[in-house]
Amino acid sequence: MIVSRSYEEFAEHRDRMEGSIGFVPTMGALHEGHLSLIRRAREENEHVIVSVFVNPTQFLEGEDLEKYPRREEADRKICELAGVDLLYMPTADQIYDEDELCIAAPKVRGYILEGARRPGHFDGMLQVVMKLLNLSRADRAYFGMKDAQQLVLIQRMVRHYFMKVEIVPCPIVRDPDGLALSSRNVYLSEEERRRALSISRSLKRAGKMIQGGEYEVSRIVEAMEGTLRPDVDELEYIAVVDRDFRPLERIVPGESIILVAAKVGSTRLIDNLWV
Ligand code: AMP
């Protein structure tokens, strides 16, 4: 495995690759969720590129940029064992210019739900993903359905900017007790982690209701609130949207996403269910 820190070195190694390339962009502190993307990329491509970059432009003032977990050595080993060919670990000055041309998230889908709670977050995310996709010139790029809104916005960007890469959505990986894996789970105390389980439990409950024929969003949301309220410290939103992030009043099977964002202690967690 080659590890590149500079843009020039990365580009040189990338240029030498022939055959299909699968790319997995991450912010590091790699866990089984990331690994599922890397494994899928490994299966479907001749070469696999991973990036580890805690992108400053997608963090808002007062968010956890400084304390975001950084585990470079462990990440490097995990990538090596997973059969990654090229690992890009750039510094911010390799990626950004002091007078930067910016990408703006769409005014509607970029500013609801996560975008309403974190205004500007998706601008920074799309900007870095655009750069990394162009740098890697991958045939396929792998993204987790855990970050549903991010995934849908990236798909839009690729469509709107006529980019050739195929975006591959990958299912959410959970701990056996249901908690969706996230690099931010390390912030949770044992007691908070136990309460955080109400998030996946509420989604499971929604799934069961839908299986039982309940398609009315207001009733599903009410039931989810009942599961969440006693355990989370701040319920930011429960939302039901279609696969293009338009709000739904009734579940359309095969077309719907149920999303939750909540704070447990000071940790902000998101999770969702595609139904
Ligand atoms: P991050 O390092 O948090 O920016 O995540 C990098 C990629 O891994 C994104 O496409 C995420 O959606 C994906 N990812 C993170 N957690 C999970 C998970 N639990 N299951 C599947 N994919 C995930």
mmCIF file of N, CA and C in Angstrom, residues 3-6 50-53 71-73 75-76 87-91:
data_model
loop_
_atom_site.group_PDB
_atom_site.id
_atom_site.type_symbol
_atom_site.label_atom_id
_atom_site.label_comp_id
_atom_site.label_asym_id
_atom_site.label_seq_id
_atom_site.Cartn_x
_atom_site.Cartn_y
_atom_site.Cartn_z
ATOM 1 N N VAL A 3 1.175 5.225 0.773
ATOM 2 C CA VAL A 3 0.533 6.304 1.533
ATOM 3 C C VAL A 3 1.075 7.632 1.021
ATOM 4 N N SER A 4 0.178 8.485 0.534
ATOM 5 C CA SER A 4 0.608 9.791 0.012
ATOM 6 C C SER A 4 0.068 10.901 0.886
ATOM 7 N N ARG A 5 0.913 11.851 1.162
ATOM 8 C CA ARG A 5 0.466 13.021 1.915
ATOM 9 C C ARG A 5 0.369 14.244 1.019
ATOM 10 N N SER A 6 1.175 14.250 -0.038
ATOM 11 C CA SER A 6 1.138 15.429 -0.908
ATOM 12 C C SER A 6 0.300 15.129 -2.141
ATOM 13 N N VAL A 50 -8.350 5.030 -0.830
ATOM 14 C CA VAL A 50 -9.062 5.560 0.343
ATOM 15 C C VAL A 50 -8.432 6.899 0.696
ATOM 16 N N SER A 51 -9.272 7.861 1.083
ATOM 17 C CA SER A 51 -8.706 9.100 1.631
ATOM 18 C C SER A 51 -9.134 9.234 3.085
ATOM 19 N N VAL A 52 -8.225 9.754 3.887
ATOM 20 C CA VAL A 52 -8.511 10.090 5.283
ATOM 21 C C VAL A 52 -8.205 11.574 5.421
ATOM 22 N N PHE A 53 -9.253 12.356 5.593
ATOM 23 C CA PHE A 53 -9.062 13.808 5.683
ATOM 24 C C PHE A 53 -10.193 14.395 6.516
ATOM 25 N N ARG A 71 -6.829 8.918 14.232
ATOM 26 C CA ARG A 71 -6.142 7.641 14.515
ATOM 27 C C ARG A 71 -5.324 7.229 13.309
ATOM 28 N N GLU A 72 -4.385 8.055 12.913
ATOM 29 C CA GLU A 72 -3.706 7.821 11.629
ATOM 30 C C GLU A 72 -3.033 6.460 11.526
ATOM 31 N N GLU A 73 -2.329 6.083 12.607
ATOM 32 C CA GLU A 73 -1.572 4.837 12.555
ATOM 33 C C GLU A 73 -2.514 3.635 12.405
ATOM 34 N N ASP A 75 -5.583 3.696 11.291
ATOM 35 C CA ASP A 75 -6.253 3.782 9.979
ATOM 36 C C ASP A 75 -5.375 3.191 8.881
ATOM 37 N N ARG A 76 -4.107 3.512 8.965
ATOM 38 C CA ARG A 76 -3.152 3.021 7.981
ATOM 39 C C ARG A 76 -3.101 1.488 8.002
ATOM 40 N N LEU A 87 -3.477 5.126 -0.234
ATOM 41 C CA LEU A 87 -4.133 5.851 0.867
ATOM 42 C C LEU A 87 -3.665 7.302 0.821
ATOM 43 N N TYR A 88 -4.629 8.198 0.730
ATOM 44 C CA TYR A 88 -4.307 9.631 0.647
ATOM 45 C C TYR A 88 -4.643 10.267 1.983
ATOM 46 N N MET A 89 -3.627 10.833 2.633
ATOM 47 C CA MET A 89 -3.817 11.492 3.929
ATOM 48 C C MET A 89 -3.280 12.922 3.825
ATOM 49 N N PRO A 90 -4.011 13.780 3.143
ATOM 50 C CA PRO A 90 -3.467 15.124 2.899
ATOM 51 C C PRO A 90 -3.623 16.041 4.107
ATOM 52 N N THR A 91 -2.857 17.112 4.095
ATOM 53 C CA THR A 91 -3.090 18.193 5.061
ATOM 54 C C THR A 91 -4.014 19.204 4.381
#
